[in-house]
Amino acid sequence: MFSYLPSRSLSRLSCALVGTAFAAMFATSLQARELSVSTVLSDAFPWGQAAQKWADLVEERSDGELTLRVYPNSQLVNGDQTREFSAMRSGLIDLAVGSTINWSPQVPELNLFSLPFLMPDEAAVDAVTGGEAGDMVFEAIEARGVVPLAWGENGFRQLSNSSGEIDEPADLEGLKIRVVGSPLFQDTFSALGANPTQMSWADAKPALTTGAVDGQENPLSVFDVARIDQVGQNHVTLWNYMNDPLIFAANQQVWASLSDDEKALLKETAVEAGAWEVAMTREQEAGRLADIQERGVTVTELSDEQYQAFVDATANVYDKWIPRIGEELVEAARNAIEAQ
């Protein structure tokens, strides 16, 4: 037999149940907050490992109260890596470990790192990112609605091709080279006499396989892990023509919603994950090169004179791009490199 409760009692009971459910949901939300992290490459590559390292450190030090969920392969922007910065700025992405190349369409100052042959070695990269120029770059990013937290490194980009040894600009004459979606890359390879062909990485490997393009440029880590030698790329030229630092960053609104402790935790772990990834990437370079050579790839190292020939051939690129990047920023970078 059903017991009867007055409507006023039912109302009170309903309110109590709703209040209890809301309190439970609120407590759960306080206990754990998940933020998305976008990255272009999976954890098979150092880039993806940097994002996962960040996530692991945050979960460990927050006791699970703050978690980062990594979305590799540009999943959050449907594979279009050049949209990552815009998506983060608009709030579709909470956090990212992104490339200076991919973010340069929205932050022109990031083209600093793509200027050909500006930074000859790792010491030069560190001098730029760790000095006044690096601070200026971070200010430019923050001015566009994204909070930069730390540096990582995708590494120096080397040149590979299926045609033969390349040790002077004339060897590039007419070769179709796959490049990322940046006008600066188009200008650099055009200055060298090549035929730069812009395409996504998803399209690049099939194009290399069929011979639709003759070559590509990427860090050795990408060449090694992606086994680019298996698609006919049997010649690699080590020329360190540009370095692609990675940047750990947060959406501005997401950052503002965090407590001071959460902000400190995210920044501290980003700096630590970045430093870890930079060291790992550099330590693995010699081993990767040896593995690539063992697989039958011919590796060409340039003499000082050969290197200078490429520098001279791309000098006019600076005339066009320094005004876009900012003369003060480029000068700060050059001063840092010269002072090291």
XYZ file of C-alpha atoms in Angstrom:
340
model
C 0.000 0.000 0.000
C 1.380 3.423 -0.953
C 1.928 5.943 1.796
C 0.701 9.447 1.168
C 2.863 12.552 1.608
C 1.482 16.069 1.429
C 2.592 18.046 -1.637
C 4.617 20.396 0.584
C 6.609 17.440 1.929
C 7.206 16.131 -1.597
C 8.463 19.530 -2.612
C 10.878 19.627 0.293
C 12.049 16.094 -0.473
C 12.627 16.962 -4.150
C 14.617 20.047 -3.223
C 16.713 18.037 -0.813
C 17.424 15.373 -3.431
C 18.312 17.971 -6.065
C 20.499 19.812 -3.573
C 22.306 16.608 -2.634
C 22.883 15.690 -6.292
C 24.154 19.175 -7.096
C 26.483 19.115 -4.090
C 27.879 15.759 -5.210
C 28.424 17.019 -8.744
C 30.069 20.182 -7.449
C 32.342 18.208 -5.152
C 33.342 15.960 -8.041
C 34.121 18.971 -10.223
C 36.321 20.342 -7.469
C 38.122 17.052 -7.108
C 39.174 16.674 -10.734
C 39.415 19.013 -13.693
C 40.459 17.809 -17.130
C 42.092 20.062 -19.689
C 42.721 19.169 -23.328
C 46.248 19.305 -24.768
C 46.698 19.478 -28.532
C 49.841 18.286 -30.266
C 50.719 17.431 -33.852
C 52.716 14.232 -33.380
C 52.027 11.167 -31.250
C 54.222 9.933 -28.417
C 56.201 7.863 -30.916
C 58.014 11.166 -31.507
C 59.779 13.457 -29.000
C 57.163 16.144 -29.684
C 54.319 13.902 -28.543
C 56.417 12.623 -25.667
C 56.810 16.211 -24.449
C 53.036 16.611 -24.220
C 52.643 13.273 -22.441
C 55.453 14.112 -20.022
C 53.623 17.325 -19.140
C 50.409 15.410 -18.534
C 52.166 12.819 -16.379
C 53.874 15.448 -14.227
C 50.630 17.370 -13.680
C 48.664 14.281 -12.693
C 51.402 13.126 -10.334
C 51.842 16.467 -8.565
C 48.164 17.367 -8.351
C 47.250 13.932 -6.963
C 44.847 13.555 -9.849
C 42.891 16.746 -9.079
C 44.059 18.288 -12.362
C 44.520 16.094 -15.418
C 45.685 16.823 -18.935
C 44.302 14.718 -21.766
C 46.609 14.680 -24.773
C 45.084 14.718 -28.266
C 47.875 13.895 -30.776
C 47.842 14.070 -34.563
C 46.022 17.437 -34.538
C 42.766 15.628 -33.689
C 41.147 18.752 -32.245
C 41.536 20.636 -35.539
C 40.695 17.756 -37.878
C 44.327 17.248 -38.846
C 44.954 20.859 -39.917
C 47.920 21.773 -37.732
C 48.011 25.382 -38.946
C 44.612 25.967 -37.237
C 45.852 24.905 -33.808
C 46.729 28.375 -32.528
C 43.410 29.864 -33.669
C 41.515 27.003 -32.041
C 43.354 27.506 -28.771
C 42.804 31.254 -28.869
C 39.055 30.756 -29.426
C 38.765 28.223 -26.595
C 38.304 25.021 -28.594
C 41.646 23.860 -27.194
C 42.682 24.393 -23.567
C 46.421 23.772 -23.844
C 48.903 22.871 -26.555
C 52.492 21.928 -27.216
C 52.829 23.609 -30.564
C 55.307 24.464 -33.280
C 56.579 27.940 -34.059
C 56.085 27.078 -37.733
C 52.448 26.081 -37.360
C 51.579 29.104 -35.228
C 53.432 31.641 -37.385
C 50.425 32.498 -39.614
C 48.733 33.973 -36.532
C 51.900 35.217 -34.792
C 54.244 36.679 -37.445
C 57.043 37.090 -34.912
C 57.388 33.303 -34.794
C 58.780 33.407 -38.322
C 62.015 34.470 -36.622
C 62.885 30.806 -36.153
C 62.225 29.999 -39.810
C 64.640 32.579 -41.193
C 67.119 30.465 -43.168
C 70.467 29.826 -41.501
C 69.901 32.349 -38.681
C 70.795 29.900 -35.886
C 73.702 27.628 -36.814
C 73.719 25.400 -33.739
C 71.994 24.472 -30.485
C 73.892 27.102 -28.500
C 72.464 29.759 -30.801
C 68.936 28.398 -30.304
C 69.348 28.525 -26.532
C 70.726 32.052 -26.696
C 67.651 33.209 -28.612
C 64.939 31.399 -26.646
C 66.559 32.087 -23.297
C 67.210 35.786 -23.814
C 65.540 39.043 -24.746
C 64.368 37.741 -28.123
C 62.633 34.802 -26.469
C 60.871 37.170 -24.060
C 59.733 39.317 -26.981
C 58.317 36.272 -28.757
C 56.387 35.243 -25.643
C 54.985 38.770 -25.346
C 53.804 38.606 -28.962
C 52.031 35.287 -28.306
C 50.324 36.575 -25.159
C 49.175 39.709 -26.978
C 47.170 37.405 -29.268
C 45.188 35.657 -26.567
C 47.404 32.698 -25.676
C 49.602 32.355 -22.584
C 53.061 30.867 -23.330
C 54.577 28.829 -20.522
C 57.759 27.103 -21.652
C 60.001 26.104 -24.563
C 60.536 22.678 -26.066
C 62.274 21.695 -29.304
C 61.376 19.860 -32.483
C 64.981 20.246 -33.636
C 66.924 21.410 -36.671
C 65.246 20.532 -39.942
C 67.401 18.619 -42.427
C 66.864 18.045 -46.140
C 66.189 14.681 -47.773
C 65.572 13.711 -51.379
C 65.390 10.750 -53.743
C 67.530 12.157 -56.551
C 71.075 12.404 -55.262
C 73.560 14.212 -53.067
C 72.851 17.877 -52.355
C 75.831 19.949 -51.250
C 75.301 23.190 -53.187
C 72.273 25.307 -54.135
C 72.508 24.238 -57.791
C 71.659 20.671 -56.739
C 68.189 21.840 -55.731
C 67.407 23.347 -59.122
C 63.919 22.220 -60.190
C 63.445 19.649 -57.424
C 59.953 19.427 -55.971
C 60.363 19.754 -52.209
C 57.447 19.236 -49.854
C 57.225 22.119 -47.374
C 54.859 23.059 -44.568
C 52.172 25.687 -45.031
C 54.307 28.766 -44.487
C 55.052 31.434 -47.118
C 58.547 31.836 -45.676
C 59.372 28.237 -46.572
C 58.094 28.863 -50.080
C 60.388 31.883 -50.404
C 63.425 30.065 -48.997
C 63.233 27.103 -51.342
C 62.363 29.288 -54.312
C 65.508 31.311 -53.603
C 67.463 28.050 -53.789
C 66.003 27.203 -57.192
C 63.724 24.418 -55.965
C 60.019 23.995 -56.616
C 58.472 24.127 -53.114
C 55.220 22.180 -52.846
C 53.006 22.861 -49.853
C 51.116 19.896 -48.404
C 50.129 18.406 -45.072
C 52.208 15.606 -43.586
C 49.299 13.227 -44.161
C 49.629 13.869 -47.879
C 53.426 14.038 -47.927
C 54.301 10.368 -47.505
C 52.052 9.168 -50.362
C 53.486 11.927 -52.552
C 57.032 10.837 -51.712
C 56.128 7.217 -52.388
C 54.790 7.936 -55.870
C 57.537 10.422 -56.725
C 55.084 13.308 -56.992
C 57.617 15.220 -54.904
C 61.372 14.651 -54.829
C 62.198 15.589 -51.275
C 61.176 17.017 -47.943
C 62.655 18.711 -44.876
C 62.141 17.593 -41.281
C 64.076 16.947 -38.071
C 66.003 13.674 -37.953
C 63.605 12.399 -35.282
C 60.718 12.617 -37.756
C 62.786 11.103 -40.582
C 63.814 8.231 -38.308
C 60.535 7.369 -36.579
C 58.399 7.857 -39.707
C 60.930 5.773 -41.704
C 61.013 8.277 -44.526
C 63.839 6.282 -46.105
C 61.244 3.631 -46.921
C 59.554 6.000 -49.385
C 62.633 6.564 -51.528
C 64.358 9.274 -49.496
C 67.868 7.844 -49.627
C 69.859 11.075 -49.398
C 70.008 13.412 -46.400
C 71.856 16.721 -46.217
C 72.711 18.015 -42.749
C 72.439 21.767 -43.109
C 70.686 23.045 -39.947
C 68.880 25.609 -42.043
C 66.287 26.345 -39.364
C 65.238 25.174 -35.929
C 61.659 24.649 -34.804
C 61.229 25.312 -31.073
C 58.072 24.004 -29.443
C 55.965 26.132 -27.131
C 53.870 24.954 -24.180
C 50.884 27.296 -23.912
C 47.376 27.827 -22.541
C 44.178 29.499 -23.687
C 43.926 32.879 -21.949
C 40.434 32.298 -20.504
C 41.370 28.847 -19.227
C 44.477 30.308 -17.640
C 42.465 33.057 -15.939
C 40.085 30.448 -14.478
C 42.873 28.595 -12.692
C 43.902 29.171 -9.106
C 47.349 30.555 -8.370
C 48.455 27.086 -7.265
C 47.182 25.517 -10.491
C 48.935 28.162 -12.580
C 52.183 27.571 -10.722
C 51.811 23.809 -11.183
C 51.119 24.051 -14.931
C 54.022 26.407 -15.560
C 56.488 24.500 -13.385
C 55.667 21.184 -15.049
C 55.700 22.738 -18.535
C 59.202 24.110 -17.946
C 60.349 20.748 -16.606
C 58.767 18.751 -19.444
C 60.243 21.154 -21.994
C 63.752 20.923 -20.578
C 63.452 17.131 -20.434
C 62.312 16.938 -24.048
C 65.020 19.300 -25.344
C 67.740 17.260 -23.638
C 66.295 13.974 -24.888
C 65.938 15.210 -28.467
C 69.536 16.382 -28.586
C 70.956 13.309 -26.883
C 69.232 11.013 -29.379
C 70.427 12.892 -32.463
C 73.723 11.020 -32.952
C 72.068 7.641 -32.479
C 69.311 8.474 -34.929
C 71.857 9.566 -37.518
C 73.784 6.314 -37.115
C 70.573 4.271 -37.468
C 69.607 6.171 -40.610
C 73.026 5.535 -42.170
C 72.831 1.839 -41.276
C 69.622 1.644 -43.282
C 71.554 2.686 -46.399
C 70.849 6.417 -46.430
C 73.657 8.611 -47.756
C 74.320 11.489 -45.361
C 76.033 14.654 -46.622
C 77.682 17.059 -44.183
C 78.550 20.498 -45.528
C 81.923 22.175 -45.288
C 82.042 25.789 -44.089
C 82.309 26.973 -47.693
C 79.388 24.837 -48.848
C 77.272 26.041 -45.932
C 78.057 29.659 -46.754
C 76.896 29.142 -50.338
C 73.406 28.293 -49.039
C 73.501 31.277 -46.680
C 74.375 33.603 -49.553
C 71.709 32.117 -51.830
C 68.935 32.847 -49.316
C 70.089 36.305 -48.190
C 67.328 38.077 -50.119
C 64.698 36.255 -48.039
C 65.658 38.481 -45.107
C 64.875 41.654 -47.054
C 61.254 40.557 -47.397
C 60.709 38.970 -44.017
C 62.515 41.142 -41.465
C 59.857 43.912 -41.745
C 57.126 41.323 -41.170
C 58.849 39.753 -38.175
C 60.066 43.006 -36.655
C 63.496 44.572 -36.994
C 63.904 44.944 -33.235
C 63.192 41.250 -32.646
C 65.574 40.074 -35.370
C 68.274 42.398 -34.050
C 67.816 41.044 -30.523
C 68.178 37.489 -31.831
C 71.302 38.334 -33.805
C 72.863 40.059 -30.805
C 72.160 37.021 -28.630
C 73.766 34.693 -31.166
C 76.839 36.876 -31.589
C 77.291 37.261 -27.822
C 77.288 33.546 -26.984
